[in-house]
Each structure stands twice: as C-alpha cells, then as structure tokens.
Coordinates of C-alpha atoms in Angstrom, one line a residue:
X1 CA 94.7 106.9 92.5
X2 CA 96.8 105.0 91.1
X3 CA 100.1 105.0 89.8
X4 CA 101.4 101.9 88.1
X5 CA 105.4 101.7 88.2
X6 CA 107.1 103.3 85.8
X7 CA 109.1 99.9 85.3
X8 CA 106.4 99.8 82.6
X9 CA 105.0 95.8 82.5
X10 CA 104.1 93.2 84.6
X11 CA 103.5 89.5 84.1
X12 CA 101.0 87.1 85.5
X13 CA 100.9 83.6 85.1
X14 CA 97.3 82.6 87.2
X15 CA 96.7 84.2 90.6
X16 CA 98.6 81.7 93.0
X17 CA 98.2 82.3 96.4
X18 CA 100.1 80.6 99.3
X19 CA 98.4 80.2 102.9
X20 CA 100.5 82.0 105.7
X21 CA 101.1 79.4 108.2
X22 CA 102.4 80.3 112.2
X23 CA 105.4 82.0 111.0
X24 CA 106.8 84.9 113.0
X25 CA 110.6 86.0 113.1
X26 CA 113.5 86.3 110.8
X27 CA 114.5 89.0 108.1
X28 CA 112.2 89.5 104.7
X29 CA 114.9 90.6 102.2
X30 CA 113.3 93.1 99.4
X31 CA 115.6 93.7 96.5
X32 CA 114.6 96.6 94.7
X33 CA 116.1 98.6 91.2
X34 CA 115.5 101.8 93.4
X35 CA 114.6 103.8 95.9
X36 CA 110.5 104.7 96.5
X37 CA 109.2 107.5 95.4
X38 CA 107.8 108.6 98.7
X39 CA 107.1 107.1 101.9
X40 CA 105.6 110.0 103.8
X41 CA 102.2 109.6 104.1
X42 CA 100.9 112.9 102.7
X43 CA 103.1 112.4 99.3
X44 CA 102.3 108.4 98.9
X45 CA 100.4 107.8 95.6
X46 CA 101.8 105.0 94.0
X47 CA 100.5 101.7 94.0
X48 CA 103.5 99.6 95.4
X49 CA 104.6 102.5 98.1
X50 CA 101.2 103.0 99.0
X51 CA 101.0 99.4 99.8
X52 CA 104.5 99.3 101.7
X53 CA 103.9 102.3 103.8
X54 CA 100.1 101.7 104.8
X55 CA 101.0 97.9 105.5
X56 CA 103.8 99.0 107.4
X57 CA 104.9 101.8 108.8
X58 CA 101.8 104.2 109.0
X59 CA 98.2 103.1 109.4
X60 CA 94.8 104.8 108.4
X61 CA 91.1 105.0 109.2
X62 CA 90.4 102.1 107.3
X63 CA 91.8 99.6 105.6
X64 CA 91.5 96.9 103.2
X65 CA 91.4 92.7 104.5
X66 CA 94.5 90.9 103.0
X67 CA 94.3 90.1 99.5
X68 CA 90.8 91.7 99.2
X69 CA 89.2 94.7 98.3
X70 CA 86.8 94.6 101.3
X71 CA 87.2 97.3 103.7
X72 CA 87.6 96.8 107.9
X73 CA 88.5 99.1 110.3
X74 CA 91.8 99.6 111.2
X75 CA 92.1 103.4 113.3
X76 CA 88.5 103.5 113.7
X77 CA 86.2 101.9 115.7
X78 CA 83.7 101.1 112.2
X79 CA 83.6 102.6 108.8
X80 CA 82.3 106.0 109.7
X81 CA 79.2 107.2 110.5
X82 CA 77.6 109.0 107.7
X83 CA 75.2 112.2 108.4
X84 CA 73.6 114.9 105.8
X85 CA 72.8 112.5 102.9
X86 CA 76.9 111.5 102.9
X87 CA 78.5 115.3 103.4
X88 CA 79.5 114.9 106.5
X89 CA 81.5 111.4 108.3
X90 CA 82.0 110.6 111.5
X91 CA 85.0 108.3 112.9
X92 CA 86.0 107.1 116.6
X93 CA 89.9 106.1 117.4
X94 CA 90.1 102.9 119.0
X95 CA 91.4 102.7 122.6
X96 CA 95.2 102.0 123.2
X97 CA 96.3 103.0 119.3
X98 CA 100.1 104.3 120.2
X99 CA 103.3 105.5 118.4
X100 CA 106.6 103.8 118.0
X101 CA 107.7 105.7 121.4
X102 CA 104.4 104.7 123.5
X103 CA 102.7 108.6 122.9
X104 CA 98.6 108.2 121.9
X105 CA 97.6 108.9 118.5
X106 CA 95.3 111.7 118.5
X107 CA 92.4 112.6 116.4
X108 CA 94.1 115.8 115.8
X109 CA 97.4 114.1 114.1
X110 CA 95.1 112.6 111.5
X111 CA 93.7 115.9 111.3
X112 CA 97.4 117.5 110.9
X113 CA 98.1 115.0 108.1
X114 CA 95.3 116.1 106.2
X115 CA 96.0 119.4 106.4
X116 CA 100.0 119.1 105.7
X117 CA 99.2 116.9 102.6
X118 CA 97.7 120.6 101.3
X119 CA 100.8 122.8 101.6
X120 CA 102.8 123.6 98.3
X121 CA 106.0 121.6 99.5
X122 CA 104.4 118.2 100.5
X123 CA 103.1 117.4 96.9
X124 CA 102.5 114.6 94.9
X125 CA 100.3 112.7 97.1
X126 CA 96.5 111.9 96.8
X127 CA 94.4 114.9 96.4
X128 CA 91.0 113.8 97.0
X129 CA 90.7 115.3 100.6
X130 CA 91.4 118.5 99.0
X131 CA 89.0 118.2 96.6
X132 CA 86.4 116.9 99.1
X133 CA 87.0 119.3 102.0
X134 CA 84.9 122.5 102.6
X135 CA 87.7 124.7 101.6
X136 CA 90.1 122.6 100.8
X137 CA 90.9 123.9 97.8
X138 CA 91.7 127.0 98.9
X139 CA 93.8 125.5 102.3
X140 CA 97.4 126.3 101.9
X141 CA 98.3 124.2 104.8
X142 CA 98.9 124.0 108.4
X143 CA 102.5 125.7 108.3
X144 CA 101.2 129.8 108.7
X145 CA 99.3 128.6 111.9
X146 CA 95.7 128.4 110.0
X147 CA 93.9 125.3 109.9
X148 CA 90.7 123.5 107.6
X149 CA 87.9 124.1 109.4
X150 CA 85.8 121.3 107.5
X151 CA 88.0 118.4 109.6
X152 CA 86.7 118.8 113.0
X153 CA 88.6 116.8 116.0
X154 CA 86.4 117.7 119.3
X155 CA 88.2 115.2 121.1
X156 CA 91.4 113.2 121.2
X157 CA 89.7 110.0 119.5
X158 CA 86.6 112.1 117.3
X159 CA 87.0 113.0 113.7
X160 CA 84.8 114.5 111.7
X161 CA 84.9 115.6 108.3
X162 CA 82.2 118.2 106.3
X163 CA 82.7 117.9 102.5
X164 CA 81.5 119.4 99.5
X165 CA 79.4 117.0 98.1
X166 CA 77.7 113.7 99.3
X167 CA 80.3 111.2 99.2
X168 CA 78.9 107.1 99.6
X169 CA 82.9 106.1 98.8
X170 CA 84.1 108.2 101.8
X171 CA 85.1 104.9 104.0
X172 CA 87.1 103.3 100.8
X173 CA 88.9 107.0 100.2
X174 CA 90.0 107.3 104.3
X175 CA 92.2 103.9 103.3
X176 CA 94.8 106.2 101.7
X177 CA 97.7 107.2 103.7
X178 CA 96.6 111.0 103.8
X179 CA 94.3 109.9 106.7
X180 CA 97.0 108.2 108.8
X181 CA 98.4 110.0 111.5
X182 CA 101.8 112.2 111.6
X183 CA 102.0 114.4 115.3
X184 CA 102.9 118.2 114.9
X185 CA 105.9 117.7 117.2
X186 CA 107.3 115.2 114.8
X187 CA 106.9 116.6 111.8
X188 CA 109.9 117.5 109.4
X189 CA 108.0 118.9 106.5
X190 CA 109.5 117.5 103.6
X191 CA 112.2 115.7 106.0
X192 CA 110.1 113.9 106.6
X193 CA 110.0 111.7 103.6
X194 CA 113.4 110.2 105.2
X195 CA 111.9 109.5 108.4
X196 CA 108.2 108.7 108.9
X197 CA 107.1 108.7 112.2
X198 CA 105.6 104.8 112.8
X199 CA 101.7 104.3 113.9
X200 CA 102.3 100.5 112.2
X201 CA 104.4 97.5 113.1
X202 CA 107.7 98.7 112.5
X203 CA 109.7 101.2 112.4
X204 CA 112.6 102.7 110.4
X205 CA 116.2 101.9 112.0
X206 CA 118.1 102.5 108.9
X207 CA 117.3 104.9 105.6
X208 CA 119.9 105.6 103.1
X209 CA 118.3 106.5 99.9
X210 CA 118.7 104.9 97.1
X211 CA 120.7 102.1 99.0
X212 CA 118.7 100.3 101.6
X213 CA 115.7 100.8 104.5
X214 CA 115.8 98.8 107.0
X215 CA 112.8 98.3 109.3
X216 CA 112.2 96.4 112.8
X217 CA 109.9 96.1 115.1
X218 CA 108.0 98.8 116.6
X219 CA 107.1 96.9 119.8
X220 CA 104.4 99.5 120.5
X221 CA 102.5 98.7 118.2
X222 CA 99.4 96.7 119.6
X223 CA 97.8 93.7 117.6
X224 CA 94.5 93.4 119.2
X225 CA 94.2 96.7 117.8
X226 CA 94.9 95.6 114.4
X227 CA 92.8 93.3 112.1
X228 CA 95.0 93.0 109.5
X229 CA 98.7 92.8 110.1
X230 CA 100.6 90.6 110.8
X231 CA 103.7 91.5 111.7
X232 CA 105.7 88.2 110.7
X233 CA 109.1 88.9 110.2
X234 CA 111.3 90.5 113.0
X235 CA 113.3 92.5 110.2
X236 CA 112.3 93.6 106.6
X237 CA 115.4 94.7 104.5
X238 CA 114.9 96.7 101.6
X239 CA 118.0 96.8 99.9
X240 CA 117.9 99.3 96.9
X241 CA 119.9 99.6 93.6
X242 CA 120.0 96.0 92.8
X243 CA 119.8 95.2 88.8
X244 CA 116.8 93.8 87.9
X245 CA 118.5 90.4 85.9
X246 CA 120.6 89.6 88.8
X247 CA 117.4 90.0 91.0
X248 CA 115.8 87.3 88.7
X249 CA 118.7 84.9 89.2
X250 CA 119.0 85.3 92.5
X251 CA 115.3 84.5 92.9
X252 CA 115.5 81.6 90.9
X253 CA 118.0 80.0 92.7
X254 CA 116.8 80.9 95.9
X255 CA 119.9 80.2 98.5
X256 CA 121.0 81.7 101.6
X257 CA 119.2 85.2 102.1
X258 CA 117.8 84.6 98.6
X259 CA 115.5 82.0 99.7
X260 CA 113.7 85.0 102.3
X261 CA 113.3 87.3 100.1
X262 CA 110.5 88.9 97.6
X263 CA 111.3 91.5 94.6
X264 CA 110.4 94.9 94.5
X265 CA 109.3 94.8 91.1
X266 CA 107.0 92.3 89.2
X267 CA 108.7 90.1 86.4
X268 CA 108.6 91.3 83.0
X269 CA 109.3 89.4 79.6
X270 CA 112.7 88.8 79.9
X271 CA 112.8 87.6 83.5
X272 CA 109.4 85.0 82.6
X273 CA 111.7 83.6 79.8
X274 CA 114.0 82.5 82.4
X275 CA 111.6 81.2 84.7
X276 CA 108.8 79.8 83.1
X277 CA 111.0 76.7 81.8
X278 CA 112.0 75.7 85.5
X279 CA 109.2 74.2 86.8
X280 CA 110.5 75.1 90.6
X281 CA 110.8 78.8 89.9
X282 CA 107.4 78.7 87.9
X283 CA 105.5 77.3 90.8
X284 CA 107.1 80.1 92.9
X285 CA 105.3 82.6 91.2
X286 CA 102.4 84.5 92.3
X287 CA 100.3 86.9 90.0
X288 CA 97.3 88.2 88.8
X289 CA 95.6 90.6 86.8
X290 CA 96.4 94.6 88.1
X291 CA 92.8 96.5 87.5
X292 CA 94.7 98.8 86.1
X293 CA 95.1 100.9 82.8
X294 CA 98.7 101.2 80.8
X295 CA 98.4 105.1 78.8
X296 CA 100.9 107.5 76.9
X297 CA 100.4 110.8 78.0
X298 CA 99.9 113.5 75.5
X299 CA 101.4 116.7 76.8
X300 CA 98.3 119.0 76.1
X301 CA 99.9 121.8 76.5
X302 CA 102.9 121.5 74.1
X303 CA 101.5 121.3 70.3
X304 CA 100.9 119.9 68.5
X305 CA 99.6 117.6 71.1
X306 CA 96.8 120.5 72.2
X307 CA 95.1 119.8 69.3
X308 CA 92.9 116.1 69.2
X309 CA 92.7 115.8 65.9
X310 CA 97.1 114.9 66.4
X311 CA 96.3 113.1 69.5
X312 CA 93.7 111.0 67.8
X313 CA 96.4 110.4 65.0
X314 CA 98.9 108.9 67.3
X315 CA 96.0 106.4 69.2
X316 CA 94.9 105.2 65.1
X317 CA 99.2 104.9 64.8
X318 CA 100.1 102.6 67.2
X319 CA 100.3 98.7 67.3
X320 CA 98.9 97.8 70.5
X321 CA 100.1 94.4 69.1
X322 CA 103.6 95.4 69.6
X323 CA 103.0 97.0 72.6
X324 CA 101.1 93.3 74.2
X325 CA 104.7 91.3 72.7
X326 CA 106.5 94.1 74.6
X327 CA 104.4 93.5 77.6
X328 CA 105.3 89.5 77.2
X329 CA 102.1 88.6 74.9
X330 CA 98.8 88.0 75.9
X331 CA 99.3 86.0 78.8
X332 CA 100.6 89.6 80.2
X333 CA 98.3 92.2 78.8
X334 CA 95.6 92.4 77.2
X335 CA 95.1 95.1 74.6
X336 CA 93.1 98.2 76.0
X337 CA 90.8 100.3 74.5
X338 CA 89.0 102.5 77.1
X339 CA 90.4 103.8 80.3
X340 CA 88.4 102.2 82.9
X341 CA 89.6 98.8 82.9
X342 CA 86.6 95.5 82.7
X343 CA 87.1 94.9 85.9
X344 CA 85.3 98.1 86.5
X345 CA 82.7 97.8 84.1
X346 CA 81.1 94.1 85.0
X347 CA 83.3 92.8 81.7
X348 CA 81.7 95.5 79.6
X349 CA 84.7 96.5 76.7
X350 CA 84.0 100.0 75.2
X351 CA 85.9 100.8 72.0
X352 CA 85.2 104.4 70.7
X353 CA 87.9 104.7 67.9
X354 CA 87.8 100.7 66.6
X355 CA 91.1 101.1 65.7
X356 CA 92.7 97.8 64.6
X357 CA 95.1 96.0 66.8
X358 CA 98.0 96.7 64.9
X359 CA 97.1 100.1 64.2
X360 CA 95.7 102.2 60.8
X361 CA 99.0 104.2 59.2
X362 CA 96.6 105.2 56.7
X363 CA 94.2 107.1 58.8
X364 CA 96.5 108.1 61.0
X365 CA 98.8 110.3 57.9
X366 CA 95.2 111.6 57.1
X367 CA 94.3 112.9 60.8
X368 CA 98.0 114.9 61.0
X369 CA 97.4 116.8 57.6
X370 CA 94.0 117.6 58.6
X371 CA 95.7 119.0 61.5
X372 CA 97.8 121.3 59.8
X373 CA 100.6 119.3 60.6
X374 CA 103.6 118.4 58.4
X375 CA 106.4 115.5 59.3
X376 CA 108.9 114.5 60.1
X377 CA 107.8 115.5 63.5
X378 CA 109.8 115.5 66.6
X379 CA 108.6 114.8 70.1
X380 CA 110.6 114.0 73.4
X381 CA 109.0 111.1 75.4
X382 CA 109.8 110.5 79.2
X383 CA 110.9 106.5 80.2
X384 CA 111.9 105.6 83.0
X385 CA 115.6 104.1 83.9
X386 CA 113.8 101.0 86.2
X387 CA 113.4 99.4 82.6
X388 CA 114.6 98.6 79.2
X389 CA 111.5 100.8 77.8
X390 CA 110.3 98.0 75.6
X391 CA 107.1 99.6 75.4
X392 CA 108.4 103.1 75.0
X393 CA 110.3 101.4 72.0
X394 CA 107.6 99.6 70.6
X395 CA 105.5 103.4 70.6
X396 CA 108.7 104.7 69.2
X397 CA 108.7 102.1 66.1
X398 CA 105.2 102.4 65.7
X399 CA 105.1 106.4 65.2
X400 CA 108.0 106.2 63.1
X401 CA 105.6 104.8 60.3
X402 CA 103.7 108.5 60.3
X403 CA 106.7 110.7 60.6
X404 CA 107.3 111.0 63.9
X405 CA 110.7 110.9 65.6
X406 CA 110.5 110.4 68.9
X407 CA 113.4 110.7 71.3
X408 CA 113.3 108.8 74.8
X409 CA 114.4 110.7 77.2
X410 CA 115.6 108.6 80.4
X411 CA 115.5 109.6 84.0
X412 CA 115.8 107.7 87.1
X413 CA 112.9 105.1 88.1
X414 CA 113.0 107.2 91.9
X415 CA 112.1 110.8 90.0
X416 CA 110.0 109.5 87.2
X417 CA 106.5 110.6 88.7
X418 CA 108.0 113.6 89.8
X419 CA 109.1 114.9 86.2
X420 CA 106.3 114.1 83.8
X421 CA 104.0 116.0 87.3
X422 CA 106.4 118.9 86.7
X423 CA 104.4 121.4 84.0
X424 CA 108.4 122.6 83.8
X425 CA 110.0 119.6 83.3
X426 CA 107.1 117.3 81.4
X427 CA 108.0 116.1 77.9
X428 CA 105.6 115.9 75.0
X429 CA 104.6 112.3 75.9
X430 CA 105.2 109.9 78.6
X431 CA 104.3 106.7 79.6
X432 CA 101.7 105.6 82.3
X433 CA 99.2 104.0 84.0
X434 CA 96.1 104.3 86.5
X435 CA 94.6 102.2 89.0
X436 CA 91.4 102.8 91.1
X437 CA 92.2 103.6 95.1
X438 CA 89.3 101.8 95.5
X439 CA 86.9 100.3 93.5
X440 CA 84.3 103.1 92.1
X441 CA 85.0 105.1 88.9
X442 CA 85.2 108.6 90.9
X443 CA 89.1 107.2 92.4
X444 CA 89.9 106.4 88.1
X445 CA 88.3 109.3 85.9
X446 CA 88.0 112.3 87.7
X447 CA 91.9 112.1 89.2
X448 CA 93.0 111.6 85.5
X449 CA 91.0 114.5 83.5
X450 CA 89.6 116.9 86.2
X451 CA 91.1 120.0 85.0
X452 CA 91.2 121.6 88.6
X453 CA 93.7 119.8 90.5
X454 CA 96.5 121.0 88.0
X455 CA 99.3 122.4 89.8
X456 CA 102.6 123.6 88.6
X457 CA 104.3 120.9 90.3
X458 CA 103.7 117.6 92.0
X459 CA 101.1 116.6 89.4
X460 CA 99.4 113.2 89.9
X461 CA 96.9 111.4 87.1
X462 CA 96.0 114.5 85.1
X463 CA 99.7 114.7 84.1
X464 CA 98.6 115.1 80.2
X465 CA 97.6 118.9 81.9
X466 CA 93.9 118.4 79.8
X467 CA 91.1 120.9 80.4
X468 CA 88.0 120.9 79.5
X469 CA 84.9 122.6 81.3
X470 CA 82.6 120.4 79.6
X471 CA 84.0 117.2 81.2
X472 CA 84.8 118.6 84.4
X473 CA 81.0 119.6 84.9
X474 CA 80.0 116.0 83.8
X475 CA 82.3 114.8 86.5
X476 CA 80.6 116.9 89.2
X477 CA 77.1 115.9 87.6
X478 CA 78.4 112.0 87.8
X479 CA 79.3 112.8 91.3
X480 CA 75.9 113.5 92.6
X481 CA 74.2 110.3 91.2
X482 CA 74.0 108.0 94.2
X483 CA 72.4 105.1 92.7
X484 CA 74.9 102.3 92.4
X485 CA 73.6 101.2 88.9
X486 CA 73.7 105.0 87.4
X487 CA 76.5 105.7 88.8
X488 CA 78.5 103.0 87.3
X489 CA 76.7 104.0 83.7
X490 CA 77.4 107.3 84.2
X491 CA 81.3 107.4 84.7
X492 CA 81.1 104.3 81.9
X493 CA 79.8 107.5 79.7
X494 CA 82.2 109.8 80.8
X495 CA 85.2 107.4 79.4
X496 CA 83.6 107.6 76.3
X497 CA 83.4 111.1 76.3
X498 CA 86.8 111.7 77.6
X499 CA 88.3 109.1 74.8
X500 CA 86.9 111.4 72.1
X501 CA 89.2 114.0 73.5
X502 CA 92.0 111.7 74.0
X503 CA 94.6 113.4 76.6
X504 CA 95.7 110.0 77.4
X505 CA 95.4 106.9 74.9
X506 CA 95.3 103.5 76.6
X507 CA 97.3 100.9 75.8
X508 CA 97.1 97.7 77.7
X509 CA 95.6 96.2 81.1
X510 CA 98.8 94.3 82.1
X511 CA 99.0 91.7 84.7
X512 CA 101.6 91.2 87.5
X513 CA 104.0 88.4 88.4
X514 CA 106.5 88.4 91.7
X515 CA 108.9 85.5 91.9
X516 CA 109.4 84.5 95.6
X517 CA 112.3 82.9 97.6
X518 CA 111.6 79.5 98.7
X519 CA 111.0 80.2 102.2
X520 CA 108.9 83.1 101.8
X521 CA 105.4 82.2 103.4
X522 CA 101.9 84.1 102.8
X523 CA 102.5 85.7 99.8
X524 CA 99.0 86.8 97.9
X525 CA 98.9 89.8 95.3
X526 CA 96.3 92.5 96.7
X527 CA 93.7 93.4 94.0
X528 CA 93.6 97.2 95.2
X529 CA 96.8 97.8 94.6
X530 CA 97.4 96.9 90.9
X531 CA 98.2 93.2 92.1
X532 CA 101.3 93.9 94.7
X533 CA 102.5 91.6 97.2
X534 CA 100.2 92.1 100.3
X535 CA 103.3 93.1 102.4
X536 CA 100.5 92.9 105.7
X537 CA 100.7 88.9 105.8
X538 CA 104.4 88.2 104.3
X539 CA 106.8 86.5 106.2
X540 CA 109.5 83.6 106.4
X541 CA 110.2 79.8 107.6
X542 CA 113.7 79.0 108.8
X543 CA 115.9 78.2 106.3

C-alpha cells in the first residue's frame, strides 16, 4: 500500500542526494513527534515504518536497491521462479541467513508470518497475501493449530506459494514485511509489536513507547548475505515525543548530537520558512516528489456521505488552491485530480470532474439539494495530533462556503491509522493518502476500493468502507490482463470509473523534504516509499 503520514504535507526542494562515503560507527539520532504505528512485520503498512523496519530490523524475500525502485534479492536466492502462467512462485533461502541469536531462518518462519498476518488480532498490515492465497481469505490464522495450505515450505530454505490468479508483480509484492520471517517460538502475538524478533542488522536493546527505541547491532547478521544494507552506524536512536519546531531548530543548527541526526518527519511550510533563507540549512536538504496521492475520505457508510451525488458536492467545493498554500505552494504539491498519481500514468493527467482549482460553490449548493440535502450540515473529520492540520483547516474553510460545519476531531499521530480503520470509531471524513507498494496500479486501486477486504477493524486503504460489485469485478477483470501496455490502460480506466463514484476525492501529489544534521552521510529519499530517507545506507562522520 501505502499510507502517507498522517502529519499531512511534505516539502521538497529538488531531489539532492549525498554519496555515502566509508563511514561506519557512531549513533544516528532520529527525533521523532511520535511513536510508529507498528513495527511488527505482519501489521507494517505505512510508508515511513515500512521503510524503518524492512531496512532494519526484519528482512524479506526481496527487496528494493537503495534509492531505487529496482528490485534484488535479499532472502532469496533470485526473484522467484514463476510456474503455471504466474499462479504459482518459487523462492530458495540463501545459505547462512541467521537470527539476532545465531538460530537459521527457516522457510517455514516466513511461512508463519504469512499466516499470522491473517488472524483477527494482528491487523492493520498489508493484505495482499490474503487476497492472493488459495484460501486466504478464508485463513483465520495460524493460532487454532491450522495452517494455509497454498504456502508450501518442503524444506528449510523452499517456499512456494499457489495463488488465485496469475500474478507477474509477485517478486515486487514479497518486498513487504508480511514475507520476512518471525519463528513460532518467538512469537508474542500482538506482543510482539514491542519486540520484533531481528533477521536485519540490528536489534532492539531499548523500546519504550512513545519515548525512545533504541537499536544496536545485531552482530549475526551476515553482509555477504546482504545486497543492500549497510549497516553504518553502530547505534540508531529513535527518540520519540519531540515537538516538531524544536526539531527544526535543532536541525538547523546542527551541534553536538544534532549534527548526527535525521528527522522522523519531512518538513512542512512552516519549518521551510525557516530554512530556506539559510543557505547552510537549505543545502542540507534532501527531497523529492512522493508518487503518492493526498485524499479526504468520505465515510460511505454514514450519510449523507453514502450517497455520490453529496460526495461529488464536496470534490466541486473545495479549493485545492488552498489546500497547495497549506501544503507550502506549488513547490510542495501539486494539485491532484485523479488517484493514480503521473508518475504512474507516463505523465498522463486525467481530470473527470474539471473542477476549477479553487473550486465551484455554485455547483456544489446545486449537487446537495439534488441530493435531498438541506444545510447547515454537520460532519466530524479525523486529523491527526503530529500536525497543525493546515490542510484539514483549509477543507474546513472551504466547505463552510456550502453549509457545512465541520468539526476536527484530533487524535494522536501513533493511533491515527488505527481509528479512521475502525468501522466503530471512523468519522464522516478523514484525511489521507496512498502510495503504490510497488510500482503497478494493482498495489494503488484495488487496496483503496476493493470492497472485500473490509473488516470491522484494522482497515487499511479502503477506509472510506465503499462497495461496489461493479468495480470490484473490473478489478478482477484488470487483474487478468497481462500485457504490460493494457494493463496500465486498464487500471488508468478504472480511476476514472472509481472517480465517478468518488469514495475518496484527491487532493494533492505532495513532495517530501528531510533536513539533515551536518554529519549525517548517505542520505537519498527512496522513491517506493513516498520519498523517505533510505534508512539502508544512512550513517555518520565523526563530529
């Protein structure tokens, strides 16, 4: 999937990158607003944790190169031999792959992961391996002794997986942490979100939520084994619950631990307004464009957001404008008006509604009362507490010009995900965003609007709750194409279709910005996910 941060936006200012040169050893501080979401493996679906655990702690199947969206091996021996016309994959472990106490990882624990990410209490993570699975959507999970049949592990370094439907992407969607490994014996159920059990280069010595994670080396690990990481500092300190201005000014001036360390969180408007003007801060920067798609959620459930016709009225309402100056102005977002972003659509910019930029008050008052609905109107909408919801603001001014009162309700940055993917807890409209786990339209549409993944809890993507057999049969029909060039067409179609609907309207296609300490060497934003810090090549020079 995936998620963007419920901090809202992110800033870019070019895509700098800065070569890593011989530098192993010393501590990488992170300061971070909050805690993650989730670190264990099966429950891992948003961008920046995704990144921070798969660079890290756990490692999968496959993988991506630094700072590209080319896949390599990493578990595996290659990228998975393919029988069956693409229903059924094939991977070998490579020799001397070991835990952070020495034990072999087993086909078998991949297998266990797999199966875990399926039962009711480890939700929120990436589904696609239950969608995909012979039986997987019918799998409750490894915990009542029964186990998928369709993930075969003859051996302690064969795994073999039978699927539904001819699947060409299957070596990008083994990158996601549901295909790393967690062992029976160490498994904690939803413990173990505290304490993942390490297949990467370090390990956890230190978790308190919401305060600070420390992690060291797991001297286990084996880099001939390992393409990718790096493994540069000796330390990485993640130290939680900082305030995102005083993270900014600490950057900026970049002394003692300061001048190691990286924030969590990409730099929004306010923080660039500091920066920008010092030309030493400025050239610390290192950004790009995310891939990724900025929505508000329309609760489809709760009217009168069930109908489109109100939905519709509420896309023609807003300023995306307003939202852009929120974001920081064009040099931070650019104004979106489909779901799958250009860089997903060779440049190509559909535009279904041609709604002006600011918005159409006027067509908007005539949608509601051909709805059947009288104002004023009022609507909760979930923000998250990592920001100062400028873009949840800049909605709320905007629908205040059609009768619409909305009330932001706030909850904390570490929960956010959790509550607008609880059916019991979900507002009438939320703030968003999607970015492709890999780069084909089946990891951005069909995670978003396929009606049967929805769950009473621990809802990821199709968090607006739409259904609609019509467009979930079109997905399965977009599924089977297997020509490149249709294929890409064909889910290009299916945004157009799903935009008439409108369960989500899309605001923006932000770009990302982190401001680095001084000494901070190999820093590169990762295209894949939504233009993080590559965490697999960071590390630090003596200060």
């Amino acid at each position: 999937m995936v998620l963007l941060s419920a901090v809202g936006c992110g800033g870019g200012q070019g895509a700098a990158t800065k070569k890593s040169p011989d530098a192993k050893g010393g501590t990488l501080t992170v300061l971070a607003i909050s805690d993650f979401a989730h670190l264990d493996p099966a429950r891992n679906w948003t961008m920046p944790d995704m990144m921070f655990g798969t660079r890290l702690l756990y490692r999968t199947l496959t993988t991506y190169k630094a700072g590209s969206s080319e896949i390599v091996p990493d578990l595996a021996t290659d990228l998975g031999v393919s029988e069956d016309g693409g229903k059924t994959w094939k991977f070998t472990l490579k020799d001397g792959l070991t835990y952070e106490d020495g034990t072999p990882i087993k086909a078998a624990d991949i297998k266990h992961n797999v199966e875990r990410s399926m039962a009711a209490d480890i939700n929120g993570g990436p589904d696609y391996a239950q969608k995909l699975l012979v039986g997987g959507t019918d799998y409750k999970g490894p915990y009542e002794g029964k186990h998928l049949e369709s993930v075969e592990t003859p051996d302690d370094r064969t795994i073999i997986f039978r699927l539904k439907r001819p699947a060409g992407e299957f070596p990008y969607t083994v990158t996601l942490p549901t295909f790393s490994p967690v062992p029976e014996s160490k498994d904690t159920k939803v413990g173990y979100d505290n304490r993942p059990f390490s297949s990467g280069p370090y390990k956890i010595e230190k978790y308190e939520r919401g305060k600070e994670l420390v992690l060291v080396r797991n001297e286990h690990w084996a880099k001939q084994t390992d393409p990718v990481r790096l493994a540069l500092p000796d330390r990485i300190d993640v130290k939680q619950g900082q305030d995102k201005d005083t993270i900014t000014d600490r950057l900026i001036a970049s002394a003692g631990e300061d001048a190691t360390s990286v924030p969590w969180g990409s730099a929004g408007p306010q923080s660039l307004s500091k920066i920008l003007p010092n030309p030493q801060a400025k050239n610390r920067l290192v950004g790009m464009v995310t891939g990724c798609t900025d929505t508000l959620v329309f609760n489809t459930t709760k009217k009168p957001f069930d109908n489109p016709k109100v939905r519709q009225a509420i896309y023609y309402a807003i300023d995306k404008e307003s939202v852009q100056t929120a974001a920081g102005g064009p040099n931070m977002s650019e104004i979106a008006t489909s779901y799958l972003p250009p860089t997903m659509t060779g440049g190509v910019k559909q535009d279904v509604y041609q709604a002006p930029p600011t918005g159409d008050v006027v067509k908007a008052k005539a949608l509601l009362a051909e709805a059947g609905v009288s104002t004023p109107l009022k609507v909760k909408m979930t923000a998250s507490s990592g920001s100062s919801n400028p873009l949840e603001v800049s909605i709320q001014e905007s629908l205040k010009k059609i009768g619409v009162d909305v009330e932001i309700n706030t909850v904390d940055n570490s929960v956010y995900y959790d509550t607008i993917g609880d059916q019991g807890k979900a507002d009438e409209l939320a703030t968003y965003g999607w970015c492709p786990d890999y780069p084909n339209g089946s990891s951005f549409l069909p995670p978003m609007f396929d009606s049967r993944g929805i769950k009473p809890t621990g809802n990821s993507g199709n968090v607006a709750y739409f259904k609609d057999p019509a467009i979930d049969k079109k997905i399965d029909e977009t599924y089977a194409i297997t020509d490149p060039s249709a294929s890409n067409k064909a889910w290009q179609a299916l945004d157009a279709q799903v935009m008439r609907e409108l369960p989500q309207a899309p605001l923006q296609w932000g770009k990302r910005a982190y401001l680095i300490g001084k000494n901070v060497v190999g820093a590169v934003n990762h295209p894949v996910w939504a233009a993080q810090l590559d965490y697999a090549v960071l590390g630090v020079k003596p200060s």
